[in-house]
């Protein structure tokens, strides 16, 4: 069964077409980038063939979805003959608030909820919503599913997700820890159980997602019990451009002393901090490593903060879990820089003991979105 996965960001639309059945295969994938700019491009890759990269005219997400459809049913190199061959479209949606504990088929009410949660994820939910609405028109009659980044962390207890601020702000605005990257943490935790040949219900795992955004989760019995990202994806580990944990008093101090507005301080913490802000070099770990080799001490400091923060959270989550069967690293940095895993394995050995496995597992959020969509669509057919 052909399932299309769509992941819309503020100026991009990623897609991935799977043939999902007992065994799933990835048929083709690509991305429309710089939507709304003159320099918009499409990169399209049919598996096993060379990537095609070309300029496109693309003013909005609706047009991006049309470009994706045309790439999939291109006359010369068609993967599909017709859009009706797609039996389900799965959308990555960042924020599902307190409402969604699992993936769901999209109807009018779900659309309204995604729109409501745009207040909590103003950069992420609106483009997802545009992508969903366009797919509903362009792939007419094809069931659409939403797979939420927050859903996996729905299992956190109240004393874990509540902040120590006046309770009325939780009731009034929903200010609490939600956690993100849930699809990646869920995929990696399940894959770890497969690798260790143990039922996931019996495993206690710490999953460490280190990409441009970074987060860590304590997973017990297939359930997330704590995670480092919070009300927004700003909290927790040091990231490419995000600060992660800081004393909230820094915000008001900066506003007063630097005379910056709330928007500017938001920008500083989300886009000018992290590896980039500390090193002054780059948000990209490869550049940080290059600069360290040349003796750049601030790049070394950024790297050290990055790794120290991960170590601290692993220690905290070991306390939360009581026993750790595996610590699993994933995403761009986690998968490609085994040194972090190896160093932490050595340093944490006295704390965790000999039985904790340290692994690298390649994440595949798109595959999990495709599988969830397949499950939901299959239930419609049954
Ligand atoms: P995103 O969160 O955007 O999906 P990725 O998971 O692709 O990001 O991770 C991007 C990060 O992975 C960047 O910091 C990049 O430098 C890092 N990365 C990719 N390849 C390597 C590598 N070989 N060694 C070290 N870091 C790498």
Short mmCIF file of C-alpha atoms and ligand atoms in Angstrom, two decimals:
data_model
loop_
_atom_site.label_atom_id
_atom_site.label_comp_id
_atom_site.label_asym_id
_atom_site.label_seq_id
_atom_site.Cartn_x
_atom_site.Cartn_y
_atom_site.Cartn_z
CA UNK A 1 0.00 0.00 0.00
CA UNK A 2 1.49 3.36 -1.03
CA UNK A 3 1.70 5.84 1.85
CA UNK A 4 3.00 9.37 1.37
CA UNK A 5 4.65 11.16 4.31
CA UNK A 6 4.65 14.96 4.37
CA UNK A 7 6.65 17.16 6.74
CA UNK A 8 6.04 20.88 6.23
CA UNK A 9 8.36 23.43 7.87
CA UNK A 10 8.10 27.20 7.69
CA UNK A 11 9.77 27.38 4.26
CA UNK A 12 10.11 23.74 3.22
CA UNK A 13 8.05 20.65 2.47
CA UNK A 14 9.72 17.24 2.81
CA UNK A 15 8.12 14.12 1.38
CA UNK A 16 8.77 10.41 1.44
CA UNK A 17 6.81 7.72 -0.40
CA UNK A 18 6.69 4.25 1.13
CA UNK A 19 5.24 0.97 0.04
CA UNK A 20 4.00 -0.27 3.40
CA UNK A 21 2.92 -3.83 3.90
CA UNK A 22 4.42 -6.58 6.05
CA UNK A 23 7.81 -5.25 4.98
CA UNK A 24 8.09 -1.53 4.20
CA UNK A 25 10.19 -0.07 1.44
CA UNK A 26 11.15 3.52 0.84
CA UNK A 27 10.45 4.31 -2.84
CA UNK A 28 11.37 7.93 -3.21
CA UNK A 29 11.83 11.08 -1.21
CA UNK A 30 12.62 14.72 -1.62
CA UNK A 31 12.20 18.28 -0.47
CA UNK A 32 10.91 21.60 -1.76
CA UNK A 33 13.02 24.32 -0.14
CA UNK A 34 12.90 28.11 0.14
CA UNK A 35 9.16 28.21 -0.45
CA UNK A 36 8.04 31.78 -1.18
CA UNK A 37 11.47 32.86 -2.49
CA UNK A 38 12.70 33.26 -6.06
CA UNK A 39 15.38 30.69 -5.36
CA UNK A 40 12.95 27.83 -4.47
CA UNK A 41 14.25 24.37 -5.38
CA UNK A 42 13.09 20.78 -5.60
CA UNK A 43 15.37 17.87 -4.74
CA UNK A 44 13.85 14.53 -5.79
CA UNK A 45 15.39 11.14 -5.24
CA UNK A 46 14.10 7.82 -6.46
CA UNK A 47 15.85 5.18 -4.35
CA UNK A 48 18.80 3.65 -6.13
CA UNK A 49 18.95 6.46 -8.67
CA UNK A 50 20.72 9.78 -8.78
CA UNK A 51 19.14 12.78 -7.02
CA UNK A 52 17.54 15.41 -9.27
CA UNK A 53 17.87 19.01 -8.14
CA UNK A 54 16.17 21.90 -9.96
CA UNK A 55 14.78 25.38 -9.52
CA UNK A 56 11.01 25.64 -9.16
CA UNK A 57 8.52 28.43 -8.92
CA UNK A 58 6.81 27.98 -5.55
CA UNK A 59 5.01 30.79 -3.74
CA UNK A 60 3.34 28.79 -0.95
CA UNK A 61 2.87 25.37 0.62
CA UNK A 62 -0.09 24.55 -1.63
CA UNK A 63 2.10 24.96 -4.67
CA UNK A 64 4.81 22.91 -2.96
CA UNK A 65 2.38 19.98 -2.58
CA UNK A 66 1.46 20.33 -6.28
CA UNK A 67 5.15 20.20 -7.17
CA UNK A 68 5.51 17.06 -5.03
CA UNK A 69 2.51 15.43 -6.73
CA UNK A 70 3.94 16.24 -10.16
CA UNK A 71 7.34 14.83 -9.20
CA UNK A 72 5.68 11.58 -8.07
CA UNK A 73 3.70 11.13 -11.29
CA UNK A 74 6.30 12.59 -13.65
CA UNK A 75 5.74 11.11 -17.14
CA UNK A 76 9.35 10.22 -17.80
CA UNK A 77 10.28 8.78 -14.43
CA UNK A 78 7.03 7.97 -12.75
CA UNK A 79 6.87 6.30 -9.36
CA UNK A 80 3.07 6.53 -9.49
CA UNK A 81 0.66 6.52 -12.41
CA UNK A 82 -2.01 8.47 -10.57
CA UNK A 83 -2.56 10.19 -7.23
CA UNK A 84 -5.29 7.67 -6.44
CA UNK A 85 -2.58 5.04 -5.96
CA UNK A 86 -1.67 6.81 -2.71
CA UNK A 87 -3.86 5.19 -0.02
CA UNK A 88 -2.94 7.43 2.86
CA UNK A 89 -1.01 10.62 3.59
CA UNK A 90 0.74 10.92 6.97
CA UNK A 91 1.64 14.38 8.23
CA UNK A 92 4.23 15.25 10.83
CA UNK A 93 2.60 17.72 13.21
CA UNK A 94 4.76 19.19 15.94
CA UNK A 95 2.18 20.11 18.57
CA UNK A 96 -0.79 18.02 19.60
CA UNK A 97 -1.20 19.70 22.99
CA UNK A 98 -2.81 17.64 25.73
CA UNK A 99 -5.34 16.21 23.34
CA UNK A 100 -3.47 13.65 21.25
CA UNK A 101 -1.75 10.70 22.87
CA UNK A 102 -1.40 8.90 19.54
CA UNK A 103 -1.58 9.35 15.78
CA UNK A 104 -5.01 10.07 14.42
CA UNK A 105 -6.98 10.32 11.20
CA UNK A 106 -7.70 13.94 10.34
CA UNK A 107 -11.24 15.31 10.36
CA UNK A 108 -12.64 18.82 10.90
CA UNK A 109 -12.22 18.57 14.69
CA UNK A 110 -8.61 17.47 14.40
CA UNK A 111 -7.94 20.39 12.04
CA UNK A 112 -9.45 22.78 14.58
CA UNK A 113 -7.27 21.35 17.35
CA UNK A 114 -4.09 21.65 15.29
CA UNK A 115 -5.07 25.25 14.62
CA UNK A 116 -5.72 25.83 18.34
CA UNK A 117 -2.27 24.50 19.24
CA UNK A 118 -0.66 26.93 16.79
CA UNK A 119 -0.53 29.33 19.73
CA UNK A 120 1.89 26.90 21.42
CA UNK A 121 3.90 26.19 18.25
CA UNK A 122 3.58 29.30 16.08
CA UNK A 123 6.48 28.36 13.80
CA UNK A 124 5.51 24.73 13.31
CA UNK A 125 1.78 24.05 13.38
CA UNK A 126 0.66 26.67 10.79
CA UNK A 127 2.78 25.24 7.92
CA UNK A 128 1.65 21.69 8.85
CA UNK A 129 -1.94 22.86 8.68
CA UNK A 130 -1.37 24.40 5.25
CA UNK A 131 0.23 21.16 4.05
CA UNK A 132 -2.69 19.08 5.35
CA UNK A 133 -5.33 21.32 3.78
CA UNK A 134 -3.50 21.26 0.44
CA UNK A 135 -3.15 17.47 0.50
CA UNK A 136 -6.86 17.15 1.25
CA UNK A 137 -7.51 19.01 -2.02
CA UNK A 138 -4.73 17.56 -4.14
CA UNK A 139 -5.10 13.94 -2.94
CA UNK A 140 -8.87 14.17 -2.76
CA UNK A 141 -10.63 11.37 -0.92
CA UNK A 142 -7.34 9.94 0.38
CA UNK A 143 -7.34 9.55 4.21
CA UNK A 144 -4.96 11.94 5.94
CA UNK A 145 -3.33 11.18 9.29
CA UNK A 146 -1.57 13.41 11.81
CA UNK A 147 1.44 12.07 13.71
CA UNK A 148 2.38 14.37 16.58
CA UNK A 149 5.85 15.08 17.98
CA UNK A 150 4.29 15.53 21.40
CA UNK A 151 2.15 12.36 21.46
CA UNK A 152 4.78 9.92 22.75
CA UNK A 153 5.39 12.08 25.82
CA UNK A 154 1.70 12.10 26.73
CA UNK A 155 2.46 9.37 29.26
CA UNK A 156 4.48 11.70 31.56
CA UNK A 157 3.04 12.04 35.07
CA UNK A 158 1.63 15.33 36.22
CA UNK A 159 4.43 16.00 38.71
CA UNK A 160 6.86 15.53 35.81
CA UNK A 161 5.14 17.82 33.32
CA UNK A 162 4.02 20.62 35.65
CA UNK A 163 6.35 23.58 36.17
CA UNK A 164 6.76 25.22 39.55
CA UNK A 165 4.85 28.36 38.59
CA UNK A 166 1.35 29.46 39.68
CA UNK A 167 -0.98 26.63 38.76
CA UNK A 168 -3.42 29.03 37.13
CA UNK A 169 -1.01 29.49 34.17
CA UNK A 170 -1.21 25.78 33.46
CA UNK A 171 -5.01 25.97 33.57
CA UNK A 172 -5.25 29.23 31.63
CA UNK A 173 -2.60 28.76 28.95
CA UNK A 174 -1.54 25.13 29.13
CA UNK A 175 1.95 26.09 30.29
CA UNK A 176 3.61 22.72 31.08
CA UNK A 177 6.23 20.37 29.67
CA UNK A 178 5.03 18.75 26.45
CA UNK A 179 8.28 17.35 25.00
CA UNK A 180 9.07 16.99 21.32
CA UNK A 181 10.92 14.64 18.91
CA UNK A 182 8.47 12.00 20.21
CA UNK A 183 8.33 10.08 16.94
CA UNK A 184 12.12 9.73 16.91
CA UNK A 185 12.31 8.68 20.59
CA UNK A 186 9.54 6.11 20.04
CA UNK A 187 11.16 4.71 16.89
CA UNK A 188 14.59 4.44 18.53
CA UNK A 189 13.24 2.86 21.74
CA UNK A 190 11.39 0.20 19.71
CA UNK A 191 14.39 -0.45 17.48
CA UNK A 192 16.58 -0.87 20.58
CA UNK A 193 14.22 -3.56 21.90
CA UNK A 194 14.51 -5.32 18.52
CA UNK A 195 18.31 -5.12 18.59
CA UNK A 196 18.52 -6.37 22.20
CA UNK A 197 15.88 -9.04 21.42
CA UNK A 198 13.89 -8.07 24.52
CA UNK A 199 10.23 -7.07 24.79
CA UNK A 200 10.09 -3.27 24.96
CA UNK A 201 7.68 -3.54 27.92
CA UNK A 202 10.59 -4.90 29.98
CA UNK A 203 13.18 -2.32 28.92
CA UNK A 204 14.35 0.90 30.50
CA UNK A 205 16.06 3.07 27.93
CA UNK A 206 17.50 6.57 27.68
CA UNK A 207 17.15 7.84 24.10
CA UNK A 208 19.39 10.73 23.06
CA UNK A 209 18.35 12.60 19.89
CA UNK A 210 21.21 14.86 18.75
CA UNK A 211 20.36 16.71 15.54
CA UNK A 212 20.08 20.45 14.99
CA UNK A 213 17.55 20.25 17.78
CA UNK A 214 18.55 17.96 20.66
CA UNK A 215 16.48 16.19 23.29
CA UNK A 216 16.72 13.22 25.60
CA UNK A 217 14.00 10.95 26.96
CA UNK A 218 13.64 8.40 29.75
CA UNK A 219 11.61 5.51 28.35
CA UNK A 220 10.23 2.77 30.55
CA UNK A 221 8.06 -0.06 29.22
CA UNK A 222 7.45 1.65 25.85
CA UNK A 223 6.36 4.85 27.60
CA UNK A 224 8.13 8.18 27.84
CA UNK A 225 8.32 9.11 31.50
CA UNK A 226 10.40 12.28 31.18
CA UNK A 227 12.03 14.33 28.46
CA UNK A 228 14.25 17.40 28.27
CA UNK A 229 12.30 19.65 25.90
CA UNK A 230 9.49 21.48 27.61
CA UNK A 231 6.75 23.98 26.86
CA UNK A 232 8.66 24.68 23.64
CA UNK A 233 11.65 22.94 22.01
CA UNK A 234 13.99 25.44 23.72
CA UNK A 235 14.51 23.66 27.03
CA UNK A 236 17.06 21.02 27.92
CA UNK A 237 20.24 20.10 26.05
CA UNK A 238 22.49 22.60 24.26
CA UNK A 239 21.53 22.62 20.56
CA UNK A 240 22.75 24.06 17.25
CA UNK A 241 21.32 27.52 17.88
CA UNK A 242 19.16 27.03 21.02
CA UNK A 243 20.43 27.62 24.53
CA UNK A 244 18.69 24.73 26.26
CA UNK A 245 18.38 25.17 30.05
CA UNK A 246 19.12 28.61 31.47
CA UNK A 247 18.07 30.50 34.55
CA UNK A 248 14.85 32.30 33.46
CA UNK A 249 16.13 35.44 35.20
CA UNK A 250 18.59 35.81 32.30
CA UNK A 251 15.63 36.76 30.10
CA UNK A 252 14.55 39.78 32.12
CA UNK A 253 18.17 40.76 32.78
CA UNK A 254 18.92 40.83 29.04
CA UNK A 255 15.73 42.74 28.31
CA UNK A 256 16.71 45.40 30.84
CA UNK A 257 20.44 45.67 30.18
CA UNK A 258 20.56 45.11 26.42
CA UNK A 259 17.26 46.93 25.92
CA UNK A 260 15.95 44.10 23.76
CA UNK A 261 12.28 43.32 23.21
CA UNK A 262 10.56 40.04 24.02
CA UNK A 263 10.84 39.03 20.37
CA UNK A 264 14.54 39.83 20.26
CA UNK A 265 15.28 37.85 23.40
CA UNK A 266 13.32 34.95 21.92
CA UNK A 267 15.50 35.25 18.83
CA UNK A 268 18.70 35.32 20.91
CA UNK A 269 17.78 32.14 22.80
CA UNK A 270 16.38 30.23 19.80
CA UNK A 271 18.58 31.33 16.92
CA UNK A 272 21.78 32.87 18.25
CA UNK A 273 22.68 30.62 21.17
CA UNK A 274 23.75 26.98 21.50
CA UNK A 275 26.83 25.75 19.62
CA UNK A 276 26.68 28.87 17.44
CA UNK A 277 26.37 31.38 20.23
CA UNK A 278 29.06 29.91 22.47
CA UNK A 279 31.60 29.17 19.71
CA UNK A 280 30.93 32.17 17.49
CA UNK A 281 31.84 29.73 14.68
CA UNK A 282 28.79 27.74 13.55
CA UNK A 283 25.70 25.83 14.59
CA UNK A 284 26.99 22.79 12.71
CA UNK A 285 28.88 20.19 14.73
CA UNK A 286 31.21 19.41 11.82
CA UNK A 287 32.40 23.04 11.77
CA UNK A 288 32.81 22.97 15.56
CA UNK A 289 35.03 19.86 15.28
CA UNK A 290 37.04 21.52 12.49
CA UNK A 291 37.56 24.66 14.59
CA UNK A 292 38.63 22.60 17.64
CA UNK A 293 41.30 20.94 15.50
CA UNK A 294 42.65 24.37 14.66
CA UNK A 295 42.86 25.23 18.36
CA UNK A 296 39.71 27.36 18.69
CA UNK A 297 39.04 27.42 22.45
CA UNK A 298 35.46 28.70 22.23
CA UNK A 299 34.54 25.89 19.85
CA UNK A 300 36.04 23.49 22.43
CA UNK A 301 33.98 25.17 25.17
CA UNK A 302 30.78 24.78 23.08
CA UNK A 303 31.56 21.07 22.55
CA UNK A 304 32.29 20.58 26.24
CA UNK A 305 29.02 22.22 27.32
CA UNK A 306 27.17 20.09 24.74
CA UNK A 307 28.57 16.79 26.05
CA UNK A 308 28.44 17.75 29.73
CA UNK A 309 24.74 18.57 29.48
CA UNK A 310 24.03 15.16 27.93
CA UNK A 311 25.96 13.45 30.73
CA UNK A 312 24.05 15.37 33.40
CA UNK A 313 20.69 14.41 31.91
CA UNK A 314 21.67 10.75 31.57
CA UNK A 315 22.55 10.79 35.29
CA UNK A 316 19.23 12.41 36.16
CA UNK A 317 17.25 9.96 34.05
CA UNK A 318 19.17 7.01 35.51
CA UNK A 319 17.87 8.18 38.90
CA UNK A 320 14.35 8.53 37.48
CA UNK A 321 14.38 5.07 35.85
CA UNK A 322 16.16 3.24 38.69
CA UNK A 323 17.91 0.95 36.19
CA UNK A 324 19.14 1.62 32.65
CA UNK A 325 19.29 -1.19 30.09
CA UNK A 326 20.43 0.99 27.20
CA UNK A 327 21.55 4.51 26.36
CA UNK A 328 20.87 5.07 22.67
CA UNK A 329 22.23 7.86 20.47
CA UNK A 330 20.53 9.00 17.28
CA UNK A 331 20.13 11.77 14.63
CA UNK A 332 22.88 13.68 12.74
CA UNK A 333 25.35 14.10 15.61
CA UNK A 334 24.34 11.00 17.57
CA UNK A 335 24.69 8.72 14.53
CA UNK A 336 27.87 10.18 13.06
CA UNK A 337 29.98 11.08 16.06
CA UNK A 338 30.51 7.82 18.01
CA UNK A 339 33.11 9.60 20.13
CA UNK A 340 30.33 11.14 22.25
CA UNK A 341 28.83 7.71 22.94
CA UNK A 342 32.23 6.13 23.62
CA UNK A 343 33.40 8.89 25.98
CA UNK A 344 30.13 8.91 27.93
CA UNK A 345 30.13 5.12 28.14
CA UNK A 346 33.53 5.23 29.86
CA UNK A 347 32.66 8.12 32.15
CA UNK A 348 29.28 6.74 33.21
CA UNK A 349 30.39 3.16 33.76
CA UNK A 350 30.86 3.60 37.55
CA UNK A 351 27.36 5.05 37.84
CA UNK A 352 25.44 2.76 35.50
CA UNK A 353 27.37 -0.48 35.98
CA UNK A 354 28.45 -3.10 33.45
CA UNK A 355 25.03 -4.11 32.17
CA UNK A 356 23.99 -0.88 30.50
CA UNK A 357 24.46 -1.05 26.72
CA UNK A 358 25.52 2.07 24.79
CA UNK A 359 24.22 1.98 21.23
CA UNK A 360 23.85 4.07 18.10
CA UNK A 361 20.53 3.58 16.28
CA UNK A 362 19.65 5.40 13.08
CA UNK A 363 16.35 7.20 13.50
CA UNK A 364 13.59 7.01 10.88
CA UNK A 365 10.68 9.24 11.81
CA UNK A 366 9.25 9.09 8.28
CA UNK A 367 8.97 5.30 8.41
CA UNK A 368 7.12 5.42 11.72
CA UNK A 369 4.74 8.10 10.35
CA UNK A 370 4.12 5.85 7.32
CA UNK A 371 3.48 2.81 9.55
CA UNK A 372 1.09 4.71 11.85
CA UNK A 373 -0.78 6.02 8.78
CA UNK A 374 -0.95 2.51 7.33
CA UNK A 375 -2.43 1.19 10.59
CA UNK A 376 -5.06 3.92 10.68
CA UNK A 377 -5.98 3.48 7.00
CA UNK A 378 -6.12 -0.32 7.35
CA UNK A 379 -8.66 0.05 10.16
CA UNK A 380 -10.86 2.05 7.75
CA UNK A 381 -10.71 -0.73 5.18
CA UNK A 382 -11.36 -3.61 7.64
P1 LIG B 1 17.86 17.90 11.85
O1 LIG B 1 17.55 18.10 13.30
O2 LIG B 1 17.79 19.17 11.06
O3 LIG B 1 17.18 16.72 11.22
P2 LIG B 1 20.25 16.26 11.66
O4 LIG B 1 19.70 15.13 12.41
O5 LIG B 1 20.56 16.08 10.22
O6 LIG B 1 19.43 17.58 11.86
O7 LIG B 1 21.63 16.69 12.42
C1 LIG B 1 22.38 17.79 12.04
C2 LIG B 1 23.64 17.82 12.85
O8 LIG B 1 24.38 16.60 12.61
C3 LIG B 1 24.60 18.97 12.49
O9 LIG B 1 25.10 19.57 13.66
C4 LIG B 1 25.72 18.25 11.76
O10 LIG B 1 26.94 18.89 11.92
C5 LIG B 1 25.74 16.92 12.46
N1 LIG B 1 26.48 15.92 11.66
C6 LIG B 1 26.13 15.38 10.48
N2 LIG B 1 27.13 14.55 10.04
C7 LIG B 1 28.10 14.58 10.98
C8 LIG B 1 29.38 13.96 11.13
N3 LIG B 1 29.85 13.11 10.21
N4 LIG B 1 30.09 14.22 12.25
C9 LIG B 1 29.63 15.07 13.19
N5 LIG B 1 28.45 15.70 13.11
C10 LIG B 1 27.70 15.46 12.03
#
